[in-house]
mmCIF file of C-alpha atoms in Angstrom:
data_model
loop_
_atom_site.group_PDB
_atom_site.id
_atom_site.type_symbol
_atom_site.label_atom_id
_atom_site.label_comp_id
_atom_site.label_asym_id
_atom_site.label_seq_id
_atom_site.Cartn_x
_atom_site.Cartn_y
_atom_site.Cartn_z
ATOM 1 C CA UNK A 76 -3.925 11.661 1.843
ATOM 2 C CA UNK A 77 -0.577 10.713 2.701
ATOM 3 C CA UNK A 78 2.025 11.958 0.482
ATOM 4 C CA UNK A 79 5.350 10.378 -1.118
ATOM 5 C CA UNK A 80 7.160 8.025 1.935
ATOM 6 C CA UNK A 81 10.526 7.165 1.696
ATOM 7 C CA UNK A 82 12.337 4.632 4.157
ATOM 8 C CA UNK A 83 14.439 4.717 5.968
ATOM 9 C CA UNK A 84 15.270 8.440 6.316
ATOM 10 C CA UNK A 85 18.751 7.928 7.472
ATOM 11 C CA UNK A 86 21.070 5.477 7.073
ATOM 12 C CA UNK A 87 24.979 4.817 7.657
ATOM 13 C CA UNK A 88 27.014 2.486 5.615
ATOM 14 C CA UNK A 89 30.505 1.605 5.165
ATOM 15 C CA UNK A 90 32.366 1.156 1.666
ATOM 16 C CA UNK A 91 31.673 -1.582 -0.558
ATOM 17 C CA UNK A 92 28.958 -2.375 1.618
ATOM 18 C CA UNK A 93 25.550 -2.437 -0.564
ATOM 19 C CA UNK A 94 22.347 -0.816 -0.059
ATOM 20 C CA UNK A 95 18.290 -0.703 -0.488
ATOM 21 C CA UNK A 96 16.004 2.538 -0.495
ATOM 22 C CA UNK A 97 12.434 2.648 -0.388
ATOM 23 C CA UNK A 98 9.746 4.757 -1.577
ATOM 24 C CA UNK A 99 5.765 4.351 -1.785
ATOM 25 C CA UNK A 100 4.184 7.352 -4.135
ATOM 26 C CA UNK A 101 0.881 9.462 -3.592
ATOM 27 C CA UNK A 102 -1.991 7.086 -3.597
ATOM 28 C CA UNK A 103 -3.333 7.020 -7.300
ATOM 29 C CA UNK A 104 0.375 7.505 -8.894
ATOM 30 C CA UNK A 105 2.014 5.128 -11.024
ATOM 31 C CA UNK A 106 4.973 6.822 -12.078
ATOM 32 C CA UNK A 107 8.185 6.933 -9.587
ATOM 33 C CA UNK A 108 11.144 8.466 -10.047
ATOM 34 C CA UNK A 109 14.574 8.798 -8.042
ATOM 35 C CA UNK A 110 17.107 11.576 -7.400
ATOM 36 C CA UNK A 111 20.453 12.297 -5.505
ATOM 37 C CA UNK A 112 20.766 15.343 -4.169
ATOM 38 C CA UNK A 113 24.664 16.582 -2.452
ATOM 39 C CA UNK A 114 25.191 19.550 -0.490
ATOM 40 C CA UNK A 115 24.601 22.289 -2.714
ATOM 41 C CA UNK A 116 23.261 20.842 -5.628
ATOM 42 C CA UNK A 117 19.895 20.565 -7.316
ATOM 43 C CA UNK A 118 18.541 16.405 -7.622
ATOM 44 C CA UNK A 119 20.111 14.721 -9.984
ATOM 45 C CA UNK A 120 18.201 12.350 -11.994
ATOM 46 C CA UNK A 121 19.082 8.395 -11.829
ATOM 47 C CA UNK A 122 15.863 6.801 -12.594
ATOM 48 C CA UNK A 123 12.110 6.541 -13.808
ATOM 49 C CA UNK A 124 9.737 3.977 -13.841
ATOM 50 C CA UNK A 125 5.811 3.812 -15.108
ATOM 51 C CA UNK A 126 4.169 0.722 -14.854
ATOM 52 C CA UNK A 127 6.804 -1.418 -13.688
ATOM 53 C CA UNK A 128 9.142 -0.179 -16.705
ATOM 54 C CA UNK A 129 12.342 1.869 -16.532
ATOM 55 C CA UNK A 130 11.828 4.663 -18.669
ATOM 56 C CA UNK A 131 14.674 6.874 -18.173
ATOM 57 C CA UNK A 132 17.690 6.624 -16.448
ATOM 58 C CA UNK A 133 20.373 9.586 -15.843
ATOM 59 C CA UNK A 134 24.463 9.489 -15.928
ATOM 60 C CA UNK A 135 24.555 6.948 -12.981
ATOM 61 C CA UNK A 136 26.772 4.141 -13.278
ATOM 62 C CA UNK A 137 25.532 0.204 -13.330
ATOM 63 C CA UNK A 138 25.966 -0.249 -9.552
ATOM 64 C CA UNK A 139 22.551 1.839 -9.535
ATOM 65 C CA UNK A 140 19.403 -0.422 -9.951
ATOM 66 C CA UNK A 141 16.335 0.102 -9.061
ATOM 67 C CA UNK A 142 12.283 -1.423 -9.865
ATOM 68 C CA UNK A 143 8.886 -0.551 -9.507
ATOM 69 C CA UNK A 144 6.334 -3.211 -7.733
ATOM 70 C CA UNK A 145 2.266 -4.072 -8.603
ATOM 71 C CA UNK A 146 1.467 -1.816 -6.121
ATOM 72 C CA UNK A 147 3.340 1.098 -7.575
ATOM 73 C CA UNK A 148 5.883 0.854 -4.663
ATOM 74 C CA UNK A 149 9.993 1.226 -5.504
ATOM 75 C CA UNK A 150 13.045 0.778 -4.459
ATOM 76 C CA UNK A 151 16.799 1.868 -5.581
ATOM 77 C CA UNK A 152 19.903 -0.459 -4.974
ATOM 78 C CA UNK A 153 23.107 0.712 -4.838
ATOM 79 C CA UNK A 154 26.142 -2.185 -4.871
ATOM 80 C CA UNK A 155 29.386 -1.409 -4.160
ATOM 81 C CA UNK A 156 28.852 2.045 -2.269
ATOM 82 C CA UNK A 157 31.243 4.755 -2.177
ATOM 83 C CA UNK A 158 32.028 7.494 0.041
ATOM 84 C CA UNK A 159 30.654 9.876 -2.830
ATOM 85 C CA UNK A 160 27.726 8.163 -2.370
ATOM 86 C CA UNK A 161 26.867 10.700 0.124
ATOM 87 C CA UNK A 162 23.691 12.507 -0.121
ATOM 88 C CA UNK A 163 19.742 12.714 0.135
ATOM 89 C CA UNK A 164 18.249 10.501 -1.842
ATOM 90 C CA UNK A 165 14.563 11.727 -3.055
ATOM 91 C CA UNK A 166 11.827 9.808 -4.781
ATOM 92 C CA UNK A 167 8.916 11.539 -6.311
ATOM 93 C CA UNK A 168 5.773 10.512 -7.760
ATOM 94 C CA UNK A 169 3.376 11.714 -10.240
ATOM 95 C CA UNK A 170 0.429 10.371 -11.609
ATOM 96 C CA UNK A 171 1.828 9.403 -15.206
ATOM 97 C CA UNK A 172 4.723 9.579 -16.711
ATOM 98 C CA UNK A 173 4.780 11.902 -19.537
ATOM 99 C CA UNK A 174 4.543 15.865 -20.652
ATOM 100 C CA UNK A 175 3.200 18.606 -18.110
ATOM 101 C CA UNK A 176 3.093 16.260 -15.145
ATOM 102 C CA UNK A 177 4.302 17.831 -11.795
ATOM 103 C CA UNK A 178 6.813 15.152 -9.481
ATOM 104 C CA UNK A 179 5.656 15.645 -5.854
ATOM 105 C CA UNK A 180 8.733 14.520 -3.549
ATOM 106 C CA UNK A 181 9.522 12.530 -0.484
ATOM 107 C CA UNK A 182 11.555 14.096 2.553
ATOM 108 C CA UNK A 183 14.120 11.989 1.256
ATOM 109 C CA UNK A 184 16.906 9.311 2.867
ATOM 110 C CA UNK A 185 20.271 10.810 4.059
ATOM 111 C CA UNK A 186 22.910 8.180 2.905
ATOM 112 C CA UNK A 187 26.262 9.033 4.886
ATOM 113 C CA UNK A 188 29.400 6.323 4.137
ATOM 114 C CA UNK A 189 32.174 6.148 6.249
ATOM 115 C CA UNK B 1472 26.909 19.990 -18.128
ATOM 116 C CA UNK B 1473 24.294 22.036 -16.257
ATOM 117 C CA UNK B 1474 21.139 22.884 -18.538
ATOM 118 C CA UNK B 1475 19.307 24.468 -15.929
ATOM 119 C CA UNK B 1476 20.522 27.202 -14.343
ATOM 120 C CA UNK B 1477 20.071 29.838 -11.145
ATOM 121 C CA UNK B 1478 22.973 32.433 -11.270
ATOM 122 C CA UNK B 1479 22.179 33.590 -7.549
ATOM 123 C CA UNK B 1480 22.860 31.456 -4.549
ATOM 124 C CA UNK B 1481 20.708 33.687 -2.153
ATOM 125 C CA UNK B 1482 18.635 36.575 -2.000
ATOM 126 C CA UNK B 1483 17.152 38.771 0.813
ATOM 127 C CA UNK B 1484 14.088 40.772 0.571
ATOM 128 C CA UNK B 1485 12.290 42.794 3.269
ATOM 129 C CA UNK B 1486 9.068 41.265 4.209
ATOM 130 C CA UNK B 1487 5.855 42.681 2.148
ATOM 131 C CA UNK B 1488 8.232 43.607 -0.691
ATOM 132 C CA UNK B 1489 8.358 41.398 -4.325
ATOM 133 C CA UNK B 1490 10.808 38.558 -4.540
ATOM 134 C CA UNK B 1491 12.001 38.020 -7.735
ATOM 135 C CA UNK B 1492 13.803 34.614 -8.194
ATOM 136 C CA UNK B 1493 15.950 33.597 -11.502
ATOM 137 C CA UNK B 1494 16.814 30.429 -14.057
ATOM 138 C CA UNK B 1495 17.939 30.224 -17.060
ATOM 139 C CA UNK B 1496 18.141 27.099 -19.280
ATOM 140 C CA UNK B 1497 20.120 26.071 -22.079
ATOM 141 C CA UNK B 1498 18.433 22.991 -24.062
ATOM 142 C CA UNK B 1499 15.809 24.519 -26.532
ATOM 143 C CA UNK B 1500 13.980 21.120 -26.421
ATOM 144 C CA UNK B 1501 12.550 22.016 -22.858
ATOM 145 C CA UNK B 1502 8.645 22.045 -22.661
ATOM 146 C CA UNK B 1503 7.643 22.037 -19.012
ATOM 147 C CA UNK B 1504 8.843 24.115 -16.536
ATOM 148 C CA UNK B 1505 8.488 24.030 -12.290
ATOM 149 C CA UNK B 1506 9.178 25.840 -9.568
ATOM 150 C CA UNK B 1507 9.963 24.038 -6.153
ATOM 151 C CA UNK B 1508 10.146 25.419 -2.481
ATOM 152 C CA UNK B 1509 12.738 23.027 -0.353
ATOM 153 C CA UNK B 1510 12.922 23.608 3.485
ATOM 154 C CA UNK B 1511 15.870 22.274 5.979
ATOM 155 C CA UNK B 1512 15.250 18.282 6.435
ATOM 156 C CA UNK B 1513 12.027 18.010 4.004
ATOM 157 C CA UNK B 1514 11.757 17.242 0.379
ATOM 158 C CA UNK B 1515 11.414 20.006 -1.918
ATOM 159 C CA UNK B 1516 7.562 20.957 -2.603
ATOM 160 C CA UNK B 1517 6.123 21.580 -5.863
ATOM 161 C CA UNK B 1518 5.294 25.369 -6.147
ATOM 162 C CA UNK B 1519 4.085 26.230 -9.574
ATOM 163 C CA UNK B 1520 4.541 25.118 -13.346
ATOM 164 C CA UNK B 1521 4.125 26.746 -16.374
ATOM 165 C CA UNK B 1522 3.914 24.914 -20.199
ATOM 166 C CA UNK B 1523 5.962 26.255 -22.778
ATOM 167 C CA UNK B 1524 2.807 27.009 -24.745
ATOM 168 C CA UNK B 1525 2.016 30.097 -22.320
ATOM 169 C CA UNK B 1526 4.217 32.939 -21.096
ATOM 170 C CA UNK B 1527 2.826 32.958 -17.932
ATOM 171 C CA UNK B 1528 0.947 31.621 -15.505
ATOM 172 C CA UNK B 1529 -0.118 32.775 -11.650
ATOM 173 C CA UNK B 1530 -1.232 31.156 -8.632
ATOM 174 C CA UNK B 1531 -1.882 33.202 -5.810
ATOM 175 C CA UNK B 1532 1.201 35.467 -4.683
ATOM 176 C CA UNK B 1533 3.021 33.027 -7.113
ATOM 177 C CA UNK B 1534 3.758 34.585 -10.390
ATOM 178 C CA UNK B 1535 5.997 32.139 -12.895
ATOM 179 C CA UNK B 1536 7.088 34.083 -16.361
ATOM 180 C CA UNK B 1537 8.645 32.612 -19.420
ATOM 181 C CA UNK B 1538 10.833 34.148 -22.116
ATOM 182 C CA UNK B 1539 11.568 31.391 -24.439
ATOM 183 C CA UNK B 1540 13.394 33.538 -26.953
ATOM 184 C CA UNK B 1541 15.890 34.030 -24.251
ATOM 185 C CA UNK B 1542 15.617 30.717 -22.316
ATOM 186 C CA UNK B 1543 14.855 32.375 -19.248
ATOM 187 C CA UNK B 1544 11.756 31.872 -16.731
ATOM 188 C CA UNK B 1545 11.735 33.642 -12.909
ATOM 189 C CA UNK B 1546 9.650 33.476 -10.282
ATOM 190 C CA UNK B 1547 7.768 36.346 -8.556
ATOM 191 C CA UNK B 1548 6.727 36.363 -4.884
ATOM 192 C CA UNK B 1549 4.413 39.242 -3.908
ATOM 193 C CA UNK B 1550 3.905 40.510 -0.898
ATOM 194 C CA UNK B 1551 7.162 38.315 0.265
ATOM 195 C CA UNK B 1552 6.132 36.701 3.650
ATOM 196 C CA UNK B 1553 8.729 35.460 6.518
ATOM 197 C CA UNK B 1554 7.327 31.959 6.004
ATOM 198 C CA UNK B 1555 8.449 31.919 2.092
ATOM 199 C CA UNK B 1556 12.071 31.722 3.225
ATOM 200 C CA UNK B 1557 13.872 28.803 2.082
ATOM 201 C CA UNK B 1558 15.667 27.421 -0.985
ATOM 202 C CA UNK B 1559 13.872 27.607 -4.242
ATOM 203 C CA UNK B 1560 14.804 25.310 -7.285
ATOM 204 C CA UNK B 1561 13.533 25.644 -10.964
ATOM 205 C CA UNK B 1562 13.295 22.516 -12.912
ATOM 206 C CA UNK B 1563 12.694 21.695 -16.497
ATOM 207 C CA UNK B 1564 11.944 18.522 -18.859
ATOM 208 C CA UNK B 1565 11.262 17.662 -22.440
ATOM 209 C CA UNK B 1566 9.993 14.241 -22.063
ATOM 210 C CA UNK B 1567 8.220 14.441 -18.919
ATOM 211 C CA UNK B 1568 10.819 11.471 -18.028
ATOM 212 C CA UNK B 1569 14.041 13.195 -16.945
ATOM 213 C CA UNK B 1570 13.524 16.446 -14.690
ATOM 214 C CA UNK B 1571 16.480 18.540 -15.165
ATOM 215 C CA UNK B 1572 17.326 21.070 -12.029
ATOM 216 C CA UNK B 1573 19.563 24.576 -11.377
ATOM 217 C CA UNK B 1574 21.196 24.522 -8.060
ATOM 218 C CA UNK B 1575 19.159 26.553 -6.293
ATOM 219 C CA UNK B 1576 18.524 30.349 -5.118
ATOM 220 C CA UNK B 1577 18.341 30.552 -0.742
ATOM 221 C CA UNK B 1578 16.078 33.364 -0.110
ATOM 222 C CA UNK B 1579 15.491 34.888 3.495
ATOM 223 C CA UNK B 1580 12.382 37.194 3.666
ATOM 224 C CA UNK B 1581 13.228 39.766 6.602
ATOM 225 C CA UNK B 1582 10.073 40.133 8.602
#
């Protein structure tokens, strides 16, 4: 079984430019989630979504958006980008949201802004 | 403010020997704790978990242990293998919604 795929897995961008980051989860899983991860740091939380409904979002400012399709499918916007920006974005997926559920992660998208 | 934590940035440990890896956490609400294994240019890889309702719990040469009275959970690899080298990250949540993670402990296994 295929795992969690994330598209593209690099990308370059310029400031103030805007961009759109894909992820499909483990066949069977309904809950998505997104991180950002910069050099030496552990992810960082931005979002969650279950069934097509956000249900937690970290300390991420407004230009962060993101949504969850029929198919369980996501994708995270990010308007406005900056060069902090930077990093590896990861999605994971597990099969519900909710207590003593392990998040199995994508190899990520590098974001680099110039 | 960071509410998981791993005090050591690396750690070598001859190969066959036990690898004992370190986090400590500071929000007493935390339930559900993991263990993750990241290599160079791949996500990170879900290793082990362990529930707050047990004080441990082992899979394999994977040993995780929790001490809730001191907020503290580690990670023991025995034997320690070449192959286990890489950067290992302990996460925790509450709500099974927000996964909070330390910034990670680099461990080289020397063969």
């Amino acid at each position: 079984d295929a795992g969690v795929t994330q598209s593209p897995t690099h990308l370059i961008k310029t400031r103030g430019q805007h961009v759109t980051l894909r992820c499909s989860p483990i066949s069977g899983h309904k809950s998505v989630s997104w991180y950002q991860q910069v050099l030496g740091q552990g992810p960082q939380f931005i979002f969650q979504y279950y069934e097509k409904e956000e249900r937690g979002r970290g300390n991420f400012p407004d230009r962060f958006s993101a949504r969850q399709f029929p198919n369980y499918s996501s994708e995270l916007n990010v308007n406005a980008l900056l060069l902090g920006d930077s990093a590896l974005y990861l999605c994971a997926s597990s099969l519900v949201a909710g207590p003593n559920q392990p998040q199995h992660f994508g190899d990520g998208t590098r974001l680099s802004i110039l | 403010d960071q509410q998981v934590k791993q005090n050591s940035p690396s750690l070598s440990v001859q190969e066959g020997r036990i690898s004992i890896l370190n986090c400590d956490y500071t929000n007493s609400m935390f339930d559900y704790f993991l263990w993750y294994k990241k290599y160079p240019a791949e996500g990170p890889t879900f290793l082990i978990s362990i529930s707050s309702i047990k004080d441990k719990n082992e899979d394999g040469r994977f040993t995780v242990f929790l001490n809730k009275s001191a907020k503290h959970l580690s990670l023991h690899i025995v034997p320690s293998q070449p192959g286990d080298s890489a950067v290992y990250f302990c996460a925790a949540t509450s709500t099974g919604n927000q996964f909070y993670f330390g910034t990670g402990t680099s461990l080289t296994v020397i063969p």
